[in-house]
PDB file of C-alpha atoms in Angstrom:
ATOM      1  CA  MET X   1      84.228 116.295  79.866  1.00 41.00           C
ATOM      2  CA  PRO X   2      84.540 113.181  77.695  1.00 41.00           C
ATOM      3  CA  ARG X   3      83.290 109.920  79.187  1.00 42.00           C
ATOM      4  CA  TYR X   4      84.745 106.447  78.976  1.00 38.00           C
ATOM      5  CA  SER X   5      82.744 103.782  77.181  1.00 37.00           C
ATOM      6  CA  ARG X   6      83.571 100.165  77.866  1.00 39.00           C
ATOM      7  CA  THR X   7      81.877  96.805  77.842  1.00 35.00           C
ATOM      8  CA  SER X   8      80.674  95.571  81.213  1.00 35.00           C
ATOM      9  CA  ILE X   9      82.989  93.812  83.587  1.00 36.00           C
ATOM     10  CA  LEU X  10      81.362  90.503  82.670  1.00 34.00           C
ATOM     11  CA  ARG X  11      81.374  91.292  78.957  1.00 35.00           C
ATOM     12  CA  CYS X  12      77.568  91.462  78.867  1.00 36.00           C
ATOM     13  CA  ALA X  13      75.412  94.202  77.331  1.00 34.00           C
ATOM     14  CA  PHE X  14      72.029  95.108  78.820  1.00 33.00           C
ATOM     15  CA  PRO X  15      69.885  97.137  76.382  1.00 36.00           C
ATOM     16  CA  ARG X  16      67.433  99.705  77.761  1.00 38.00           C
ATOM     17  CA  ILE X  17      64.132  97.834  77.564  1.00 35.00           C
ATOM     18  CA  ALA X  18      61.233  97.667  79.953  1.00 41.00           C
ATOM     19  CA  GLY X  19      58.735  95.232  81.381  1.00 42.00           C
ATOM     20  CA  GLN X  20      58.716  91.616  80.212  1.00 38.00           C
ATOM     21  CA  ALA X  21      61.589  92.243  77.811  1.00 36.00           C
ATOM     22  CA  ALA X  22      63.872  93.108  80.727  1.00 38.00           C
ATOM     23  CA  VAL X  23      62.990  89.807  82.412  1.00 34.00           C
ATOM     24  CA  ALA X  24      63.750  87.955  79.218  1.00 31.00           C
ATOM     25  CA  ILE X  25      67.138  89.622  78.829  1.00 32.00           C
ATOM     26  CA  ALA X  26      67.984  88.841  82.465  1.00 36.00           C
ATOM     27  CA  LEU X  27      67.108  85.206  81.862  1.00 28.00           C
ATOM     28  CA  VAL X  28      69.307  85.055  78.785  1.00 28.00           C
ATOM     29  CA  ALA X  29      72.116  86.572  80.805  1.00 33.00           C
ATOM     30  CA  VAL X  30      71.769  83.943  83.528  1.00 30.00           C
ATOM     31  CA  LEU X  31      71.664  81.133  81.029  1.00 25.00           C
ATOM     32  CA  SER X  32      74.797  82.441  79.380  1.00 29.00           C
ATOM     33  CA  GLY X  33      76.540  82.643  82.740  1.00 35.00           C
ATOM     34  CA  CYS X  34      76.613  86.448  82.729  1.00 35.00           C
ATOM     35  CA  ALA X  35      74.494  88.144  85.415  1.00 30.00           C
ATOM     36  CA  PRO X  36      74.007  91.897  86.044  1.00 41.00           C
ATOM     37  CA  SER X  37      76.776  93.074  88.397  1.00 56.00           C
ATOM     38  CA  ALA X  38      77.657  96.067  90.537  1.00 62.00           C
ATOM     39  CA  LEU X  39      79.836  97.317  87.706  1.00 75.00           C
ATOM     40  CA  THR X  40      76.878  97.193  85.327  1.00 84.00           C
ATOM     41  CA  ALA X  41      75.062  99.609  87.639  1.00 84.00           C
ATOM     42  CA  ALA X  42      78.212 101.706  88.041  1.00 86.00           C
ATOM     43  CA  ARG X  43      78.613 101.992  84.276  1.00 87.00           C
ATOM     44  CA  GLY X  44      75.066 103.286  84.051  1.00 89.00           C
ATOM     45  CA  GLN X  45      75.823 105.937  86.659  1.00 91.00           C
ATOM     46  CA  ILE X  46      79.039 106.892  84.820  1.00 91.00           C
ATOM     47  CA  ALA X  47      77.141 107.233  81.544  1.00 92.00           C
ATOM     48  CA  ALA X  48      74.686 109.534  83.331  1.00 92.00           C
ATOM     49  CA  GLY X  49      77.535 111.582  84.801  1.00 93.00           C
ATOM     50  CA  ASN X  50      76.630 110.581  88.360  1.00 94.00           C
ATOM     51  CA  TYR X  51      80.164 109.756  89.503  1.00 93.00           C
ATOM     52  CA  PRO X  52      79.566 109.723  93.297  1.00 95.00           C
ATOM     53  CA  ALA X  53      76.865 107.073  92.894  1.00 94.00           C
ATOM     54  CA  ALA X  54      79.100 105.119  90.522  1.00 92.00           C
ATOM     55  CA  ARG X  55      81.897 105.303  93.077  1.00 93.00           C
ATOM     56  CA  GLN X  56      79.646 103.757  95.728  1.00 92.00           C
ATOM     57  CA  GLU X  57      78.770 100.887  93.407  1.00 89.00           C
ATOM     58  CA  LEU X  58      82.440 100.313  92.623  1.00 91.00           C
ATOM     59  CA  ALA X  59      83.393 100.392  96.303  1.00 90.00           C
ATOM     60  CA  ALA X  60      80.844  97.663  96.993  1.00 87.00           C
ATOM     61  CA  LEU X  61      82.290  95.534  94.212  1.00 86.00           C
ATOM     62  CA  SER X  62      85.868  96.161  95.406  1.00 85.00           C
ATOM     63  CA  ALA X  63      84.995  94.442  98.680  1.00 81.00           C
ATOM     64  CA  HIS X  64      84.702  91.203  96.673  1.00 72.00           C
ATOM     65  CA  GLY X  65      87.798  91.793  94.559  1.00 66.00           C
ATOM     66  CA  GLY X  66      89.089  88.315  95.254  1.00 69.00           C
ATOM     67  CA  ASP X  67      86.335  86.872  93.072  1.00 75.00           C
ATOM     68  CA  LEU X  68      87.321  88.932  90.020  1.00 80.00           C
ATOM     69  CA  SER X  69      89.395  87.851  87.075  1.00 83.00           C
ATOM     70  CA  ALA X  70      92.452  89.871  86.032  1.00 86.00           C
ATOM     71  CA  SER X  71      90.559  91.701  83.275  1.00 86.00           C
ATOM     72  CA  GLN X  72      87.628  92.386  85.606  1.00 85.00           C
ATOM     73  CA  ARG X  73      89.966  93.779  88.251  1.00 88.00           C
ATOM     74  CA  ARG X  74      91.629  96.031  85.661  1.00 91.00           C
ATOM     75  CA  GLU X  75      88.288  97.439  84.490  1.00 90.00           C
ATOM     76  CA  LEU X  76      87.151  97.979  88.060  1.00 92.00           C
ATOM     77  CA  LYS X  77      90.299  99.916  88.970  1.00 94.00           C
ATOM     78  CA  ASP X  78      90.137 101.978  85.790  1.00 94.00           C
ATOM     79  CA  ASP X  79      86.569 102.976  86.606  1.00 93.00           C
ATOM     80  CA  VAL X  80      87.497 103.922  90.189  1.00 95.00           C
ATOM     81  CA  CYS X  81      90.322 106.057  88.794  1.00 95.00           C
ATOM     82  CA  LEU X  82      87.930 107.787  86.416  1.00 94.00           C
ATOM     83  CA  CYS X  83      85.335 108.431  89.120  1.00 95.00           C
ATOM     84  CA  ASP X  84      87.841 109.846  91.611  1.00 95.00           C
ATOM     85  CA  PHE X  85      89.244 112.130  88.928  1.00 94.00           C
ATOM     86  CA  MET X  86      85.818 113.376  87.843  1.00 95.00           C
ATOM     87  CA  ILE X  87      84.610 113.879  91.431  1.00 95.00           C
ATOM     88  CA  GLY X  88      87.835 115.663  92.356  1.00 93.00           C
ATOM     89  CA  ARG X  89      88.176 118.021  95.298  1.00 91.00           C
ATOM     90  CA  PRO X  90      87.282 118.181  98.095  1.00 91.00           C
ATOM     91  CA  ALA X  91      86.298 114.512  98.169  1.00 94.00           C
ATOM     92  CA  PHE X  92      89.601 113.414  96.615  1.00 93.00           C
ATOM     93  CA  THR X  93      92.808 115.452  96.631  1.00 92.00           C
ATOM     94  CA  PRO X  94      95.056 115.370  93.531  1.00 91.00           C
ATOM     95  CA  ALA X  95      97.488 113.173  95.468  1.00 91.00           C
ATOM     96  CA  GLU X  96      94.709 110.713  96.317  1.00 95.00           C
ATOM     97  CA  GLN X  97      93.466 110.719  92.720  1.00 96.00           C
ATOM     98  CA  ARG X  98      96.953 110.055  91.426  1.00 95.00           C
ATOM     99  CA  GLY X  99      97.549 107.266  93.930  1.00 95.00           C
ATOM    100  CA  VAL X 100      94.368 105.438  92.875  1.00 96.00           C
ATOM    101  CA  CYS X 101      95.120 105.900  89.175  1.00 96.00           C
ATOM    102  CA  ALA X 102      98.761 104.834  89.583  1.00 96.00           C
ATOM    103  CA  ASP X 103      97.577 101.632  91.221  1.00 95.00           C
ATOM    104  CA  ALA X 104      95.129 101.064  88.375  1.00 96.00           C
ATOM    105  CA  ALA X 105      97.822 101.709  85.771  1.00 96.00           C
ATOM    106  CA  LYS X 106      99.815  98.746  87.107  1.00 96.00           C
ATOM    107  CA  GLU X 107      97.203  96.374  85.709  1.00 94.00           C
ATOM    108  CA  PRO X 108      97.992  95.059  82.188  1.00 94.00           C
ATOM    109  CA  GLY X 109      95.900  96.855  79.595  1.00 95.00           C
ATOM    110  CA  SER X 110      94.901  99.693  81.937  1.00 95.00           C
ATOM    111  CA  GLN X 111      93.680 102.955  80.425  1.00 93.00           C
ATOM    112  CA  SER X 112      94.411 105.048  83.522  1.00 95.00           C
ATOM    113  CA  SER X 113      97.759 106.441  82.372  1.00 95.00           C
ATOM    114  CA  SER X 114      95.980 109.135  80.348  1.00 95.00           C
ATOM    115  CA  ILE X 115      94.201 110.349  83.482  1.00 95.00           C
ATOM    116  CA  ILE X 116      97.496 110.379  85.407  1.00 96.00           C
ATOM    117  CA  ALA X 117      98.912 112.618  82.678  1.00 95.00           C
ATOM    118  CA  ARG X 118      95.978 115.001  83.109  1.00 95.00           C
ATOM    119  CA  ILE X 119      96.388 115.057  86.890  1.00 95.00           C
ATOM    120  CA  ASP X 120     100.102 115.827  86.540  1.00 95.00           C
ATOM    121  CA  GLU X 121      99.489 118.556  83.969  1.00 95.00           C
ATOM    122  CA  ALA X 122      96.909 120.209  86.234  1.00 94.00           C
ATOM    123  CA  ALA X 123      99.357 120.069  89.153  1.00 94.00           C
ATOM    124  CA  ARG X 124     102.177 121.586  87.086  1.00 95.00           C
ATOM    125  CA  ARG X 125      99.895 124.352  85.860  1.00 96.00           C
ATOM    126  CA  LYS X 126      98.691 125.095  89.403  1.00 95.00           C
ATOM    127  CA  ASP X 127     102.247 125.278  90.805  1.00 96.00           C
ATOM    128  CA  ALA X 128     103.439 127.421  87.886  1.00 96.00           C
ATOM    129  CA  ASP X 129     100.614 129.898  88.426  1.00 97.00           C
ATOM    130  CA  GLU X 130     101.405 130.064  92.144  1.00 96.00           C
ATOM    131  CA  VAL X 131     105.124 130.668  91.503  1.00 96.00           C
ATOM    132  CA  GLU X 132     104.446 133.487  89.053  1.00 96.00           C
ATOM    133  CA  ALA X 133     101.912 135.100  91.404  1.00 97.00           C
ATOM    134  CA  ALA X 134     104.303 134.848  94.374  1.00 94.00           C
ATOM    135  CA  LEU X 135     107.193 136.345  92.403  1.00 94.00           C
ATOM    136  CA  SER X 136     104.960 139.237  91.343  1.00 94.00           C
ATOM    137  CA  ASP X 137     104.057 139.790  95.010  1.00 93.00           C
ATOM    138  CA  HIS X 138     107.729 139.454  96.077  1.00 89.00           C
ATOM    139  CA  ASP X 139     106.669 136.539  98.303  1.00 89.00           C
ATOM    140  CA  LEU X 140     109.795 134.397  98.624  1.00 85.00           C
ATOM    141  CA  ALA X 141     108.251 131.721 100.824  1.00 85.00           C
ATOM    142  CA  ASP X 142     105.343 130.947  98.509  1.00 90.00           C
ATOM    143  CA  ALA X 143     107.512 131.184  95.379  1.00 91.00           C
ATOM    144  CA  GLU X 144     110.040 128.678  96.688  1.00 88.00           C
ATOM    145  CA  ARG X 145     107.368 126.356  98.088  1.00 89.00           C
ATOM    146  CA  ALA X 146     105.442 126.167  94.804  1.00 93.00           C
ATOM    147  CA  ALA X 147     108.613 125.946  92.698  1.00 93.00           C
ATOM    148  CA  THR X 148     109.964 123.123  94.856  1.00 90.00           C
ATOM    149  CA  ASP X 149     106.672 121.237  94.548  1.00 91.00           C
ATOM    150  CA  TYR X 150     106.652 121.778  90.772  1.00 94.00           C
ATOM    151  CA  GLN X 151     110.159 120.368  90.507  1.00 91.00           C
ATOM    152  CA  THR X 152     109.070 117.089  92.107  1.00 90.00           C
ATOM    153  CA  LEU X 153     106.310 116.526  89.530  1.00 92.00           C
ATOM    154  CA  PRO X 154     106.752 114.214  86.521  1.00 91.00           C
ATOM    155  CA  ALA X 155     107.727 116.060  83.316  1.00 92.00           C
ATOM    156  CA  ALA X 156     108.685 119.233  85.195  1.00 93.00           C
ATOM    157  CA  ASP X 157     110.501 121.577  82.794  1.00 94.00           C
ATOM    158  CA  PRO X 158     114.152 122.119  83.893  1.00 93.00           C
ATOM    159  CA  ALA X 159     114.368 125.388  81.932  1.00 94.00           C
ATOM    160  CA  THR X 160     111.350 126.750  83.796  1.00 95.00           C
ATOM    161  CA  VAL X 161     112.852 125.725  87.155  1.00 93.00           C
ATOM    162  CA  ALA X 162     116.175 127.377  86.211  1.00 92.00           C
ATOM    163  CA  ARG X 163     114.377 130.610  85.323  1.00 94.00           C
ATOM    164  CA  TRP X 164     112.473 130.595  88.605  1.00 94.00           C
ATOM    165  CA  SER X 165     115.662 129.836  90.538  1.00 91.00           C
ATOM    166  CA  LYS X 166     117.359 132.880  89.030  1.00 91.00           C
ATOM    167  CA  GLN X 167     114.359 135.075  89.825  1.00 93.00           C
ATOM    168  CA  ILE X 168     114.145 133.762  93.401  1.00 90.00           C
ATOM    169  CA  TRP X 169     117.869 134.397  93.977  1.00 89.00           C
ATOM    170  CA  THR X 170     117.540 137.925  92.568  1.00 89.00           C
ATOM    171  CA  LEU X 171     114.503 138.677  94.720  1.00 87.00           C
ATOM    172  CA  ALA X 172     116.106 137.205  97.834  1.00 83.00           C
ATOM    173  CA  ASP X 173     119.341 139.126  97.244  1.00 81.00           C
ATOM    174  CA  ALA X 174     117.392 142.354  96.837  1.00 81.00           C
ATOM    175  CA  GLN X 175     115.580 141.769 100.136  1.00 75.00           C
ATOM    176  CA  VAL X 176     118.821 140.917 101.920  1.00 70.00           C
ATOM    177  CA  PHE X 177     120.481 143.997 100.401  1.00 67.00           C
ATOM    178  CA  ALA X 178     117.631 146.128 101.711  1.00 64.00           C
ATOM    179  CA  GLU X 179     118.186 144.674 105.183  1.00 62.00           C
ATOM    180  CA  SER X 180     121.917 145.384 104.966  1.00 59.00           C
ATOM    181  CA  THR X 181     121.704 148.932 103.636  1.00 58.00           C
ATOM    182  CA  ALA X 182     119.169 149.808 106.307  1.00 53.00           C
ATOM    183  CA  LYS X 183     122.021 149.485 108.833  1.00 57.00           C
ATOM    184  CA  LYS X 184     124.491 151.482 106.715  1.00 57.00           C
ATOM    185  CA  GLY X 185     128.002 152.115 107.999  1.00 63.00           C
ATOM    186  CA  SER X 186     131.444 151.272 106.634  1.00 79.00           C
ATOM    187  CA  LEU X 187     132.610 147.676 106.409  1.00 85.00           C
ATOM    188  CA  ASP X 188     136.273 148.571 106.893  1.00 89.00           C
ATOM    189  CA  ALA X 189     136.152 147.866 110.621  1.00 90.00           C
ATOM    190  CA  ALA X 190     134.364 144.541 110.037  1.00 90.00           C
ATOM    191  CA  ILE X 191     136.974 143.463 107.457  1.00 92.00           C
ATOM    192  CA  SER X 192     139.815 144.434 109.803  1.00 92.00           C
ATOM    193  CA  GLU X 193     138.180 142.477 112.616  1.00 92.00           C
ATOM    194  CA  ALA X 194     137.834 139.425 110.348  1.00 92.00           C
ATOM    195  CA  ARG X 195     141.516 139.620 109.413  1.00 93.00           C
ATOM    196  CA  ARG X 196     142.572 139.771 113.055  1.00 93.00           C
ATOM    197  CA  ASN X 197     140.483 136.680 113.838  1.00 92.00           C
ATOM    198  CA  HIS X 198     141.479 134.644 110.774  1.00 93.00           C
ATOM    199  CA  ARG X 199     145.144 135.347 110.079  1.00 92.00           C
ATOM    200  CA  ASP X 200     145.643 131.668 109.207  1.00 91.00           C
ATOM    201  CA  VAL X 201     143.617 131.915 105.977  1.00 92.00           C
ATOM    202  CA  GLU X 202     145.095 135.088 104.454  1.00 85.00           C
ATOM    203  CA  ASN X 203     147.811 133.304 102.483  1.00 88.00           C
ATOM    204  CA  MET X 204     145.858 130.171 101.557  1.00 92.00           C
ATOM    205  CA  ASP X 205     145.481 129.419  97.848  1.00 93.00           C
ATOM    206  CA  LYS X 206     142.065 128.503  96.443  1.00 93.00           C
ATOM    207  CA  GLY X 207     142.491 124.765  97.003  1.00 94.00           C
ATOM    208  CA  GLN X 208     143.718 125.172 100.566  1.00 95.00           C
ATOM    209  CA  PHE X 209     140.903 127.538 101.456  1.00 95.00           C
ATOM    210  CA  THR X 210     138.286 125.240  99.897  1.00 95.00           C
ATOM    211  CA  ARG X 211     139.541 122.360 102.038  1.00 95.00           C
ATOM    212  CA  TRP X 212     139.449 124.637 105.076  1.00 96.00           C
ATOM    213  CA  VAL X 213     135.828 125.521 104.334  1.00 96.00           C
ATOM    214  CA  VAL X 214     134.851 121.849 104.023  1.00 95.00           C
ATOM    215  CA  LYS X 215     136.600 121.002 107.281  1.00 95.00           C
ATOM    216  CA  THR X 216     135.086 123.959 109.125  1.00 95.00           C
ATOM    217  CA  ALA X 217     131.606 123.034 107.907  1.00 94.00           C
ATOM    218  CA  THR X 218     131.902 119.419 109.061  1.00 94.00           C
ATOM    219  CA  VAL X 219     129.863 118.355 112.083  1.00 91.00           C
ATOM    220  CA  SER X 220     130.437 115.010 113.813  1.00 89.00           C
ATOM    221  CA  GLY X 221     132.174 113.711 110.705  1.00 92.00           C
ATOM    222  CA  THR X 222     129.411 114.833 108.320  1.00 93.00           C
ATOM    223  CA  PRO X 223     130.268 117.619 105.833  1.00 94.00           C
ATOM    224  CA  VAL X 224     127.446 120.179 105.782  1.00 95.00           C
ATOM    225  CA  ALA X 225     128.251 121.308 102.231  1.00 94.00           C
ATOM    226  CA  ALA X 226     127.979 118.888  99.324  1.00 94.00           C
ATOM    227  CA  SER X 227     129.998 121.244  97.107  1.00 94.00           C
ATOM    228  CA  VAL X 228     132.001 124.469  97.418  1.00 95.00           C
ATOM    229  CA  GLU X 229     132.422 127.024  94.627  1.00 95.00           C
ATOM    230  CA  MET X 230     134.479 130.174  94.962  1.00 93.00           C
ATOM    231  CA  LYS X 231     134.732 133.151  92.614  1.00 90.00           C
ATOM    232  CA  ASP X 232     136.338 136.455  93.592  1.00 88.00           C
ATOM    233  CA  SER X 233     134.575 137.633  96.766  1.00 90.00           C
ATOM    234  CA  THR X 234     131.648 135.199  96.535  1.00 93.00           C
ATOM    235  CA  LEU X 235     131.493 131.713  98.007  1.00 95.00           C
ATOM    236  CA  LYS X 236     128.678 129.308  97.135  1.00 95.00           C
ATOM    237  CA  LEU X 237     127.907 126.312  99.320  1.00 96.00           C
ATOM    238  CA  SER X 238     125.414 123.661  98.215  1.00 96.00           C
ATOM    239  CA  VAL X 239     123.708 121.740 101.003  1.00 95.00           C
ATOM    240  CA  ASP X 240     121.759 118.531 100.414  1.00 94.00           C
ATOM    241  CA  ASP X 241     118.153 118.655 101.578  1.00 90.00           C
ATOM    242  CA  ALA X 242     118.944 115.861 104.048  1.00 92.00           C
ATOM    243  CA  ASN X 243     121.596 118.070 105.670  1.00 93.00           C
ATOM    244  CA  LEU X 244     119.574 121.296 105.932  1.00 91.00           C
ATOM    245  CA  GLN X 245     118.789 120.584 109.572  1.00 90.00           C
ATOM    246  CA  LEU X 246     122.504 120.094 110.213  1.00 92.00           C
ATOM    247  CA  ALA X 247     123.185 123.423 108.507  1.00 92.00           C
ATOM    248  CA  ALA X 248     120.528 125.090 110.663  1.00 91.00           C
ATOM    249  CA  LEU X 249     122.410 123.917 113.742  1.00 91.00           C
ATOM    250  CA  SER X 250     125.708 125.207 112.333  1.00 91.00           C
ATOM    251  CA  LEU X 251     124.920 128.828 111.519  1.00 93.00           C
ATOM    252  CA  ASP X 252     127.871 130.015 113.611  1.00 93.00           C
ATOM    253  CA  LYS X 253     130.193 127.903 111.431  1.00 94.00           C
ATOM    254  CA  LEU X 254     128.675 129.329 108.247  1.00 94.00           C
ATOM    255  CA  ALA X 255     129.122 132.866 109.576  1.00 94.00           C
ATOM    256  CA  ALA X 256     132.733 132.111 110.556  1.00 95.00           C
ATOM    257  CA  ILE X 257     133.392 130.871 107.010  1.00 96.00           C
ATOM    258  CA  ASN X 258     132.208 134.192 105.583  1.00 95.00           C
ATOM    259  CA  ASP X 259     134.388 136.036 108.124  1.00 95.00           C
ATOM    260  CA  ALA X 260     137.318 134.004 106.802  1.00 95.00           C
ATOM    261  CA  MET X 261     136.359 134.851 103.206  1.00 95.00           C
ATOM    262  CA  ALA X 262     136.466 138.538 104.117  1.00 94.00           C
ATOM    263  CA  ALA X 263     139.836 138.061 105.825  1.00 94.00           C
ATOM    264  CA  ARG X 264     141.292 136.284 102.809  1.00 93.00           C
ATOM    265  CA  CYS X 265     140.134 138.784 100.163  1.00 91.00           C
ATOM    266  CA  GLY X 266     140.120 141.894 102.328  1.00 91.00           C
ATOM    267  CA  CYS X 267     136.716 142.730 100.846  1.00 91.00           C
ATOM    268  CA  ASP X 268     132.966 142.641 101.358  1.00 89.00           C
ATOM    269  CA  ALA X 269     132.766 138.828 101.186  1.00 91.00           C
ATOM    270  CA  ARG X 270     129.494 137.100 100.396  1.00 91.00           C
ATOM    271  CA  THR X 271     128.505 133.491 101.017  1.00 94.00           C
ATOM    272  CA  ASN X 272     125.417 132.034  99.372  1.00 93.00           C
ATOM    273  CA  VAL X 273     124.012 128.713 100.577  1.00 94.00           C
ATOM    274  CA  ALA X 274     121.779 126.830  98.128  1.00 93.00           C
ATOM    275  CA  VAL X 275     119.726 123.649  98.418  1.00 92.00           C
ATOM    276  CA  THR X 276     121.462 121.080  96.214  1.00 92.00           C
ATOM    277  CA  GLU X 277     118.327 119.377  94.922  1.00 88.00           C
ATOM    278  CA  THR X 278     116.510 122.561  93.889  1.00 87.00           C
ATOM    279  CA  GLY X 279     119.210 125.197  93.483  1.00 89.00           C
ATOM    280  CA  PHE X 280     117.025 127.569  95.502  1.00 89.00           C
ATOM    281  CA  PRO X 281     118.503 129.779  98.255  1.00 89.00           C
ATOM    282  CA  ALA X 282     118.612 128.732 101.897  1.00 89.00           C
ATOM    283  CA  TYR X 283     120.972 131.336 103.421  1.00 90.00           C
ATOM    284  CA  PHE X 284     122.762 134.550 102.502  1.00 88.00           C
ATOM    285  CA  ILE X 285     125.765 135.476 104.649  1.00 92.00           C
ATOM    286  CA  ARG X 286     127.013 139.067 104.686  1.00 89.00           C
ATOM    287  CA  LEU X 287     129.296 141.215 106.835  1.00 89.00           C
ATOM    288  CA  ASP X 288     127.444 143.374 109.357  1.00 87.00           C
ATOM    289  CA  PRO X 289     129.015 146.821 109.916  1.00 86.00           C
ATOM    290  CA  GLU X 290     127.356 147.131 113.315  1.00 85.00           C
ATOM    291  CA  THR X 291     128.473 143.854 114.901  1.00 87.00           C
ATOM    292  CA  ARG X 292     131.651 143.612 112.761  1.00 88.00           C
ATOM    293  CA  MET X 293     130.800 139.974 112.168  1.00 90.00           C
ATOM    294  CA  SER X 294     129.117 138.019 109.421  1.00 91.00           C
ATOM    295  CA  GLU X 295     125.367 137.768 109.612  1.00 89.00           C
ATOM    296  CA  VAL X 296     123.401 134.774 108.343  1.00 89.00           C
ATOM    297  CA  MET X 297     120.170 135.783 106.660  1.00 84.00           C
ATOM    298  CA  ILE X 298     117.857 132.785 106.839  1.00 80.00           C
ATOM    299  CA  LEU X 299     115.683 132.720 103.739  1.00 71.00           C
ATOM    300  CA  PRO X 300     111.983 131.978 104.180  1.00 59.00           C
ATOM    301  CA  ARG X 301     110.973 128.340 103.957  1.00 55.00           C
ATOM    302  CA  GLY X 302     107.335 127.551 104.579  1.00 44.00           C
ATOM    303  CA  ASP X 303     105.832 130.409 106.593  1.00 39.00           C
ATOM    304  CA  ARG X 304     109.102 131.851 107.954  1.00 39.00           C
ATOM    305  CA  ALA X 305     110.247 135.364 107.188  1.00 41.00           C
ATOM    306  CA  ILE X 306     113.883 136.433 106.703  1.00 41.00           C
ATOM    307  CA  VAL X 307     115.664 136.227 110.049  1.00 43.00           C
ATOM    308  CA  SER X 308     119.325 136.459 110.947  1.00 45.00           C
ATOM    309  CA  ALA X 309     122.068 134.963 113.078  1.00 48.00           C
ATOM    310  CA  THR X 310     125.699 135.984 113.578  1.00 53.00           C
ATOM    311  CA  SER X 311     129.021 134.255 114.191  1.00 51.00           C
ATOM    312  CA  ASN X 312     130.247 133.852 117.738  1.00 52.00           C
TER     313      ASN X 312
END
């Protein structure tokens, strides 16, 4: 790993000499107003690759930060950034490393931005590897978690996120389909039941039905869905991350909306609920031939597995 090389915080150089010569150099330093400092010792530890010891020296100097000039403070923070990055886990998490380096980068003339770029690249690579591994294992929860984290990182690639989103939707749909086909049975009775319960929507045009969906999915004056898209027998609702909890408390409304979709088209209606910020799936809503109602399949988030809820 390459090492930084800088002048000392007090702009003094201390050659490696022993005995009386060292005393003479120290005297010259004092006379010139430049005495050996904690950073001088820290730089020696950095040069030797002993970053934990350097970090201790820098921490001691940080306690007297009020006595430092602007350039001295910048060099101190840059060195702390470097040490934390080189020490790494478990002493310092990537988030902690980035926080220290971001603070250092605020100082004029800081060199810490290059380390921030390396931290971000390592984080993107780690998340990407985890997404690919989770998709290979058909692990929806881990795939969405890692992909969501990747998307929040600086310089995240939108094309990569779009590809993952498509793969996650395909995998989730396949798992939901497996759940549905396991029950088997004709949907004719479920569609007929939906039509009996939602006669008011059968003759609505697309605009009227869209407004009905928005109104139905409004709780205490707050619309659950940020956008509504409808194509043939499929309805897509996008829910802002801030409203996911509201959506979780309104599963009966979401199921009723899919019932109404089935009543309007007289078909096996499908409603997909996506998270607006990520585009990743939150819920799939399908007709259940057994209950003759729509069933909400709750996609895994965190450590949850696929679970379901039905309309009332």
